[in-house]
mmCIF file of C-alpha atoms in Angstrom:
data_model
loop_
_atom_site.group_PDB
_atom_site.id
_atom_site.type_symbol
_atom_site.label_atom_id
_atom_site.label_comp_id
_atom_site.label_asym_id
_atom_site.label_seq_id
_atom_site.Cartn_x
_atom_site.Cartn_y
_atom_site.Cartn_z
ATOM 1 C CA MET A 1 -16.481 1.243 20.195
ATOM 2 C CA VAL A 2 -13.561 -0.661 18.678
ATOM 3 C CA MET A 3 -10.039 -0.490 20.064
ATOM 4 C CA VAL A 4 -7.006 -1.449 18.007
ATOM 5 C CA THR A 5 -3.777 -1.807 19.975
ATOM 6 C CA ARG A 6 -0.323 -2.199 18.544
ATOM 7 C CA LEU A 7 2.312 -4.013 20.572
ATOM 8 C CA ARG A 8 6.064 -3.635 20.428
ATOM 9 C CA ASN A 9 8.188 -6.177 22.297
ATOM 10 C CA GLY A 10 5.085 -7.261 24.174
ATOM 11 C CA GLU A 11 4.267 -3.774 25.463
ATOM 12 C CA ARG A 12 1.417 -1.492 24.481
ATOM 13 C CA TRP A 13 2.718 1.097 22.063
ATOM 14 C CA ALA A 14 -0.393 2.882 20.854
ATOM 15 C CA THR A 15 -4.140 2.397 20.775
ATOM 16 C CA LEU A 16 -6.617 3.685 18.210
ATOM 17 C CA THR A 17 -10.222 3.863 19.345
ATOM 18 C CA LEU A 18 -13.035 4.207 16.820
ATOM 19 C CA THR A 19 -16.281 5.465 18.282
ATOM 20 C CA GLY A 20 -19.551 6.702 16.854
ATOM 21 C CA GLY A 21 -18.283 10.232 17.305
ATOM 22 C CA GLY A 22 -15.046 9.737 15.430
ATOM 23 C CA LEU A 23 -11.537 8.532 16.006
ATOM 24 C CA ALA A 24 -9.858 8.905 19.370
ATOM 25 C CA LEU A 25 -6.183 8.311 19.846
ATOM 26 C CA VAL A 26 -4.539 7.080 23.024
ATOM 27 C CA LEU A 27 -0.773 7.074 22.905
ATOM 28 C CA GLY A 28 1.115 4.440 24.843
ATOM 29 C CA LEU A 29 4.882 4.392 25.055
ATOM 30 C CA ALA A 30 5.583 6.490 21.968
ATOM 31 C CA THR A 31 4.046 9.374 20.094
ATOM 32 C CA ALA A 32 4.631 7.977 16.616
ATOM 33 C CA VAL A 33 3.171 4.689 15.443
ATOM 34 C CA SER A 34 4.674 4.148 12.018
ATOM 35 C CA SER A 35 7.757 1.933 12.266
ATOM 36 C CA CYS A 36 9.343 3.456 9.210
ATOM 37 C CA ALA A 37 9.141 6.900 7.663
ATOM 38 C CA PRO A 38 7.442 7.136 4.270
ATOM 39 C CA ALA A 39 9.711 7.501 1.297
ATOM 40 C CA GLU A 40 10.213 11.072 0.193
ATOM 41 C CA SER A 41 8.007 11.862 -2.763
ATOM 42 C CA PRO A 42 8.988 13.809 -5.871
ATOM 43 C CA ALA A 43 6.795 16.573 -4.489
ATOM 44 C CA ALA A 44 8.575 16.760 -1.146
ATOM 45 C CA GLY A 45 9.999 20.210 -0.664
ATOM 46 C CA GLN A 46 7.282 21.927 -2.721
ATOM 47 C CA ALA A 47 5.954 24.010 0.138
ATOM 48 C CA LEU A 48 2.220 24.509 0.458
ATOM 49 C CA ASP A 49 0.994 28.004 1.082
ATOM 50 C CA THR A 50 -1.526 28.585 3.857
ATOM 51 C CA ALA A 51 -4.584 28.424 1.601
ATOM 52 C CA GLU A 52 -3.414 25.217 -0.112
ATOM 53 C CA LEU A 53 -2.700 23.547 3.204
ATOM 54 C CA GLU A 54 -6.112 24.462 4.587
ATOM 55 C CA ALA A 55 -7.866 23.200 1.446
ATOM 56 C CA TYR A 56 -5.977 19.909 1.686
ATOM 57 C CA ARG A 57 -6.690 19.471 5.397
ATOM 58 C CA THR A 58 -10.389 20.235 5.047
ATOM 59 C CA THR A 59 -11.135 18.380 1.829
ATOM 60 C CA VAL A 60 -8.753 15.431 1.813
ATOM 61 C CA GLU A 61 -7.877 14.658 5.412
ATOM 62 C CA GLY A 62 -11.521 15.078 6.322
ATOM 63 C CA VAL A 63 -12.235 12.060 4.100
ATOM 64 C CA PHE A 64 -9.420 10.066 5.713
ATOM 65 C CA MET A 65 -10.901 10.630 9.178
ATOM 66 C CA THR A 66 -14.519 9.859 8.257
ATOM 67 C CA ASP A 67 -16.030 7.177 10.485
ATOM 68 C CA ARG A 68 -17.713 4.680 8.141
ATOM 69 C CA GLY A 69 -19.343 2.606 10.843
ATOM 70 C CA GLY A 70 -16.981 -0.322 11.324
ATOM 71 C CA THR A 71 -13.535 -1.828 10.936
ATOM 72 C CA THR A 72 -14.075 -4.280 8.071
ATOM 73 C CA SER A 73 -13.597 -3.879 4.332
ATOM 74 C CA GLY A 74 -15.673 -0.989 3.003
ATOM 75 C CA TYR A 75 -16.592 0.258 6.482
ATOM 76 C CA ALA A 76 -13.303 1.200 8.145
ATOM 77 C CA ALA A 77 -12.058 4.776 8.247
ATOM 78 C CA CYS A 78 -9.002 5.243 6.007
ATOM 79 C CA VAL A 79 -6.954 6.158 9.070
ATOM 80 C CA MET A 80 -7.653 2.776 10.665
ATOM 81 C CA CYS A 81 -5.415 1.038 8.114
ATOM 82 C CA HIS A 82 -3.252 3.706 6.504
ATOM 83 C CA THR A 83 -1.278 4.670 9.601
ATOM 84 C CA TRP A 84 0.386 1.937 11.661
ATOM 85 C CA GLN A 85 -1.051 -1.023 9.716
ATOM 86 C CA THR A 86 0.681 -0.254 6.444
ATOM 87 C CA SER A 87 4.170 0.527 5.218
ATOM 88 C CA VAL A 88 3.297 0.951 1.549
ATOM 89 C CA ARG A 89 3.155 4.236 -0.345
ATOM 90 C CA PHE A 90 -0.081 5.470 1.282
ATOM 91 C CA SER A 91 1.242 5.539 4.851
ATOM 92 C CA LEU A 92 0.003 8.482 6.924
ATOM 93 C CA GLU A 93 1.214 9.716 10.278
ATOM 94 C CA THR A 94 -0.705 8.792 13.402
ATOM 95 C CA PRO A 95 -3.192 11.624 14.109
ATOM 96 C CA ASP A 96 -2.060 14.026 16.800
ATOM 97 C CA SER A 97 -5.480 13.881 18.484
ATOM 98 C CA ASP A 98 -9.040 12.679 17.918
ATOM 99 C CA ALA A 99 -9.580 15.890 15.939
ATOM 100 C CA GLY A 100 -6.983 14.856 13.372
ATOM 101 C CA TRP A 101 -3.459 15.796 12.397
ATOM 102 C CA SER A 102 -1.464 18.853 13.404
ATOM 103 C CA ALA A 103 -0.586 21.332 10.654
ATOM 104 C CA GLU A 104 2.986 20.030 10.512
ATOM 105 C CA GLN A 105 1.774 16.426 10.287
ATOM 106 C CA SER A 106 -0.575 17.443 7.486
ATOM 107 C CA ARG A 107 2.337 18.883 5.528
ATOM 108 C CA ARG A 108 4.170 15.570 5.821
ATOM 109 C CA ASN A 109 1.009 13.636 4.951
ATOM 110 C CA PHE A 110 0.618 15.782 1.861
ATOM 111 C CA ASP A 111 4.038 14.616 0.647
ATOM 112 C CA VAL A 112 2.662 11.061 0.817
ATOM 113 C CA VAL A 113 -0.683 11.865 -0.793
ATOM 114 C CA SER A 114 0.995 13.779 -3.621
ATOM 115 C CA GLN A 115 2.453 10.448 -4.797
ATOM 116 C CA LEU A 116 -1.093 9.186 -5.358
ATOM 117 C CA ILE A 117 -2.423 11.995 -7.543
ATOM 118 C CA ASN A 118 -1.927 12.972 -11.173
ATOM 119 C CA THR A 119 -2.618 16.635 -11.842
ATOM 120 C CA ALA A 120 -2.199 16.112 -15.598
ATOM 121 C CA ASP A 121 -4.924 13.436 -15.577
ATOM 122 C CA PRO A 122 -6.846 13.761 -12.285
ATOM 123 C CA GLU A 123 -9.234 10.857 -12.891
ATOM 124 C CA ALA A 124 -6.233 8.513 -13.249
ATOM 125 C CA SER A 125 -5.106 9.315 -9.686
ATOM 126 C CA ARG A 126 -4.696 6.253 -7.463
ATOM 127 C CA LEU A 127 -6.188 8.280 -4.613
ATOM 128 C CA LEU A 128 -9.464 8.214 -6.550
ATOM 129 C CA ARG A 129 -9.289 4.820 -8.219
ATOM 130 C CA LYS A 130 -8.385 2.578 -5.265
ATOM 131 C CA PRO A 131 -11.603 3.158 -3.237
ATOM 132 C CA LEU A 132 -13.743 3.276 -6.418
ATOM 133 C CA GLY A 133 -15.765 0.216 -7.410
ATOM 134 C CA ALA A 134 -14.331 -1.955 -10.184
ATOM 135 C CA GLY A 135 -17.476 -1.488 -12.254
ATOM 136 C CA ALA A 136 -16.805 2.252 -12.312
ATOM 137 C CA GLY A 137 -13.143 1.907 -13.313
ATOM 138 C CA GLY A 138 -11.629 1.446 -9.861
ATOM 139 C CA LEU A 139 -8.618 -0.615 -8.820
ATOM 140 C CA THR A 140 -8.455 -3.529 -6.401
ATOM 141 C CA HIS A 141 -8.422 -2.199 -2.834
ATOM 142 C CA THR A 142 -7.883 -4.330 0.259
ATOM 143 C CA GLY A 143 -9.975 -1.815 2.189
ATOM 144 C CA GLY A 144 -12.979 -2.409 -0.059
ATOM 145 C CA THR A 145 -15.181 -0.100 -2.115
ATOM 146 C CA TYR A 146 -16.146 3.302 -0.717
ATOM 147 C CA TRP A 147 -17.652 4.765 -3.887
ATOM 148 C CA THR A 148 -19.733 2.854 -6.415
ATOM 149 C CA SER A 149 -19.617 5.683 -8.959
ATOM 150 C CA PRO A 150 -17.561 8.831 -9.671
ATOM 151 C CA GLU A 151 -20.660 10.896 -8.932
ATOM 152 C CA GLU A 152 -20.538 10.292 -5.189
ATOM 153 C CA PRO A 153 -19.872 13.471 -3.152
ATOM 154 C CA GLU A 154 -16.533 12.372 -1.645
ATOM 155 C CA TYR A 155 -15.158 11.353 -5.033
ATOM 156 C CA VAL A 156 -16.303 14.632 -6.590
ATOM 157 C CA ALA A 157 -14.757 16.673 -3.761
ATOM 158 C CA LEU A 158 -11.376 14.940 -4.094
ATOM 159 C CA LEU A 159 -11.449 15.201 -7.890
ATOM 160 C CA GLU A 160 -12.166 18.927 -7.712
ATOM 161 C CA TRP A 161 -9.326 19.351 -5.209
ATOM 162 C CA ILE A 162 -6.863 17.643 -7.574
ATOM 163 C CA GLU A 163 -8.171 19.721 -10.495
ATOM 164 C CA SER A 164 -7.571 22.899 -8.474
ATOM 165 C CA LEU A 165 -3.814 22.221 -8.449
ATOM 166 C CA PRO A 166 -1.548 23.295 -11.346
ATOM 167 C CA ASP A 167 -1.661 20.767 -14.198
ATOM 168 C CA ASP A 168 2.082 20.134 -14.161
ATOM 169 C CA ARG A 169 2.594 19.990 -10.407
ATOM 170 C CA PHE A 170 2.259 16.286 -9.573
ATOM 171 C CA ILE A 171 2.735 13.899 -12.484
ATOM 172 C CA PRO A 172 3.766 10.322 -11.625
ATOM 173 C CA ALA A 173 6.895 8.975 -13.271
ATOM 174 C CA ALA A 174 6.365 6.291 -15.887
ATOM 175 C CA GLU A 175 6.405 2.831 -14.323
ATOM 176 C CA PRO A 176 8.791 0.201 -15.740
ATOM 177 C CA GLU A 177 7.430 -2.960 -17.319
ATOM 178 C CA VAL A 178 7.586 -5.942 -14.980
ATOM 179 C CA ASP A 179 8.576 -8.871 -17.185
ATOM 180 C CA PHE A 180 6.175 -11.808 -17.519
ATOM 181 C CA GLU A 181 8.828 -14.182 -18.888
ATOM 182 C CA PHE A 182 10.999 -13.725 -15.799
ATOM 183 C CA PHE A 183 7.918 -14.218 -13.625
ATOM 184 C CA SER A 184 7.035 -17.548 -15.225
ATOM 185 C CA ALA A 185 10.650 -18.784 -15.305
ATOM 186 C CA CYS A 186 11.963 -17.560 -11.947
ATOM 187 C CA VAL A 187 9.389 -15.923 -9.679
ATOM 188 C CA GLN A 188 6.936 -18.816 -9.715
ATOM 189 C CA ARG A 189 9.715 -21.159 -8.582
ATOM 190 C CA VAL A 190 9.747 -19.287 -5.275
ATOM 191 C CA PHE A 191 6.109 -20.211 -4.660
ATOM 192 C CA ALA A 192 6.841 -23.939 -4.933
ATOM 193 C CA ASP A 193 10.099 -23.907 -2.950
ATOM 194 C CA PRO A 194 9.423 -23.370 0.772
ATOM 195 C CA ARG A 195 12.151 -22.448 3.189
ATOM 196 C CA GLU A 196 12.989 -25.072 5.805
ATOM 197 C CA GLY A 197 10.141 -25.500 8.269
ATOM 198 C CA GLN A 198 7.805 -23.220 6.307
ATOM 199 C CA LEU A 199 4.751 -23.728 4.119
ATOM 200 C CA ARG A 200 4.694 -23.237 0.380
ATOM 201 C CA CYS A 201 3.217 -19.911 -0.712
ATOM 202 C CA SER A 202 0.561 -21.907 -2.586
ATOM 203 C CA ASN A 203 -0.762 -23.331 0.690
ATOM 204 C CA CYS A 204 -2.405 -19.964 1.366
ATOM 205 C CA HIS A 205 -2.198 -18.003 -1.882
ATOM 206 C CA SER A 206 -4.007 -20.372 -4.218
ATOM 207 C CA GLY A 207 -7.155 -18.288 -4.725
ATOM 208 C CA GLY A 208 -8.924 -15.016 -4.033
ATOM 209 C CA LEU A 209 -7.550 -11.506 -4.517
ATOM 210 C CA ALA A 210 -4.108 -12.651 -3.380
ATOM 211 C CA GLY A 211 -4.226 -15.943 -5.291
ATOM 212 C CA PHE A 212 -0.915 -15.470 -7.059
ATOM 213 C CA ALA A 213 0.499 -18.912 -6.236
ATOM 214 C CA PRO A 214 -1.983 -21.654 -7.192
ATOM 215 C CA ALA A 215 -0.473 -25.111 -7.495
ATOM 216 C CA PRO A 216 -0.115 -26.329 -11.106
ATOM 217 C CA ALA A 217 -3.172 -28.281 -12.197
ATOM 218 C CA GLY A 218 -1.253 -30.629 -14.467
ATOM 219 C CA GLY A 219 1.834 -31.662 -12.538
ATOM 220 C CA ASP A 220 4.960 -29.740 -11.615
ATOM 221 C CA ALA A 221 4.769 -26.911 -14.166
ATOM 222 C CA TRP A 222 2.245 -24.142 -14.709
ATOM 223 C CA SER A 223 0.516 -23.791 -18.046
ATOM 224 C CA GLU A 224 0.716 -20.483 -19.915
ATOM 225 C CA GLU A 225 -2.860 -19.689 -18.890
ATOM 226 C CA GLU A 226 -2.175 -20.475 -15.221
ATOM 227 C CA ALA A 227 0.969 -18.346 -15.269
ATOM 228 C CA GLN A 228 -0.875 -15.405 -16.833
ATOM 229 C CA LEU A 229 -3.620 -15.576 -14.191
ATOM 230 C CA ALA A 230 -1.034 -15.725 -11.403
ATOM 231 C CA TYR A 231 0.902 -12.820 -12.927
ATOM 232 C CA ARG A 232 -2.225 -10.660 -13.035
ATOM 233 C CA SER A 233 -3.040 -11.516 -9.422
ATOM 234 C CA LEU A 234 0.472 -10.691 -8.261
ATOM 235 C CA SER A 235 0.422 -7.406 -10.187
ATOM 236 C CA ARG A 236 -2.047 -6.112 -7.590
ATOM 237 C CA LEU A 237 0.579 -6.592 -4.886
ATOM 238 C CA ILE A 238 3.554 -4.873 -6.490
ATOM 239 C CA THR A 239 4.430 -1.263 -7.240
ATOM 240 C CA PRO A 240 6.453 -1.361 -10.475
ATOM 241 C CA GLY A 241 9.797 0.340 -9.974
ATOM 242 C CA ASP A 242 9.516 0.387 -6.179
ATOM 243 C CA PRO A 243 10.085 -2.919 -4.347
ATOM 244 C CA GLU A 244 10.171 -1.132 -0.977
ATOM 245 C CA GLN A 245 6.516 -0.197 -1.503
ATOM 246 C CA SER A 246 5.380 -3.572 -2.888
ATOM 247 C CA ARG A 247 3.289 -5.727 -0.560
ATOM 248 C CA PHE A 248 4.546 -8.869 -2.301
ATOM 249 C CA LEU A 249 8.025 -8.123 -0.946
ATOM 250 C CA LEU A 250 7.029 -6.514 2.349
ATOM 251 C CA LYS A 251 4.565 -9.051 3.745
ATOM 252 C CA PRO A 252 6.965 -12.054 3.923
ATOM 253 C CA LEU A 253 9.840 -9.808 5.070
ATOM 254 C CA HIS A 254 10.541 -9.696 8.814
ATOM 255 C CA PRO A 255 9.520 -6.352 10.405
ATOM 256 C CA ASP A 256 13.030 -5.947 11.829
ATOM 257 C CA GLY A 257 14.281 -6.036 8.242
ATOM 258 C CA GLY A 258 11.803 -3.427 7.047
ATOM 259 C CA GLY A 259 8.851 -5.714 6.359
ATOM 260 C CA ALA A 260 5.146 -5.196 6.938
ATOM 261 C CA TYR A 261 3.777 -5.344 10.462
ATOM 262 C CA THR A 262 1.262 -8.069 9.621
ATOM 263 C CA HIS A 263 1.471 -11.274 7.581
ATOM 264 C CA ASN A 264 -0.611 -14.358 8.289
ATOM 265 C CA GLY A 265 2.079 -16.600 6.817
ATOM 266 C CA PRO A 266 5.755 -17.116 7.684
ATOM 267 C CA ARG A 267 8.516 -14.554 7.267
ATOM 268 C CA ARG A 268 10.484 -15.907 4.341
ATOM 269 C CA TRP A 269 13.199 -13.249 4.463
ATOM 270 C CA GLN A 270 14.874 -11.796 7.538
ATOM 271 C CA SER A 271 16.326 -8.799 5.706
ATOM 272 C CA ARG A 272 16.440 -7.135 2.307
ATOM 273 C CA ASP A 273 19.965 -8.464 1.894
ATOM 274 C CA ASP A 274 18.573 -11.946 1.250
ATOM 275 C CA PRO A 275 19.653 -12.902 -2.320
ATOM 276 C CA GLU A 276 16.157 -14.092 -3.181
ATOM 277 C CA TRP A 277 14.626 -10.810 -1.995
ATOM 278 C CA GLN A 278 17.202 -8.920 -4.049
ATOM 279 C CA MET A 279 16.376 -10.991 -7.145
ATOM 280 C CA LEU A 280 12.661 -10.285 -6.789
ATOM 281 C CA ALA A 281 13.335 -6.610 -6.083
ATOM 282 C CA GLY A 282 15.305 -6.387 -9.320
ATOM 283 C CA TRP A 283 12.335 -7.888 -11.156
ATOM 284 C CA VAL A 284 9.931 -5.348 -9.627
ATOM 285 C CA ARG A 285 12.310 -2.543 -10.643
ATOM 286 C CA GLY A 286 12.160 -3.820 -14.230
ATOM 287 C CA GLU A 287 15.827 -4.853 -14.193
ATOM 288 C CA ARG A 288 15.352 -8.634 -14.398
ATOM 289 C CA THR A 289 13.941 -9.936 -17.668
ATOM 290 C CA GLY A 290 14.019 -13.118 -19.704
ATOM 291 C CA ALA A 291 14.287 -16.739 -18.585
ATOM 292 C CA SER A 292 17.657 -16.614 -16.798
ATOM 293 C CA CYS A 293 17.373 -16.708 -13.001
ATOM 294 C CA SER A 294 21.098 -16.495 -12.228
#
């Protein structure tokens, strides 16, 4: 049995307990665990009929609640991370009970999940590609690999569910291009310029999946190759067009200012009004391009 407790102002707020029989929920001082409501999706307001809701709850939320035998990458149930531990686009409500979500919660969860599917091209859906192994065409996933091939039963069940929806119902908007030139001229400067009393980003983010800030090998400036590698690493942590859903901007942001609950490093920004945060947000939205940082 593993218990995960969230604290607010030093007091127990909610506890999730993962047991061999499933997920049990013990509520502390509040009934909701997410500190911020998920952004409304383009699909919000498209009401599900009874049959659609039941198919979603059985097929999709059943996968989210599956006990995978642990709490580490590749073994944790989806619900262990994608409720109170995350504030990015895949942020579900805290289950109403150990049996799962209420019908009303499921409707709200569906509005979140609908942002992760593409009914015009089901196999391109992030809901399918994030937990899929890289060798099978998957995307980088902090939670690890759940499926090594698209032939695994869970993958097939979710794919068939997406294919059962009308082709034109949930089609993601085109993402803006996030400019590499602005990254190399302006964004990388942030990594080498710590705030007073704080570490440089490169002290921690010099390698691995989040190695977007390695120190320059040849002095004070990054080579083109180093900048390209850093840009590709950072691309895993941003959602083009949506800075409020980008981990790169949420992790170093103080929770009181809308940031992520967890970050092993310092909180570089206290609020989204910080000029540096605003500059980086403009870059993620595709608005900042070129070599001018002013």
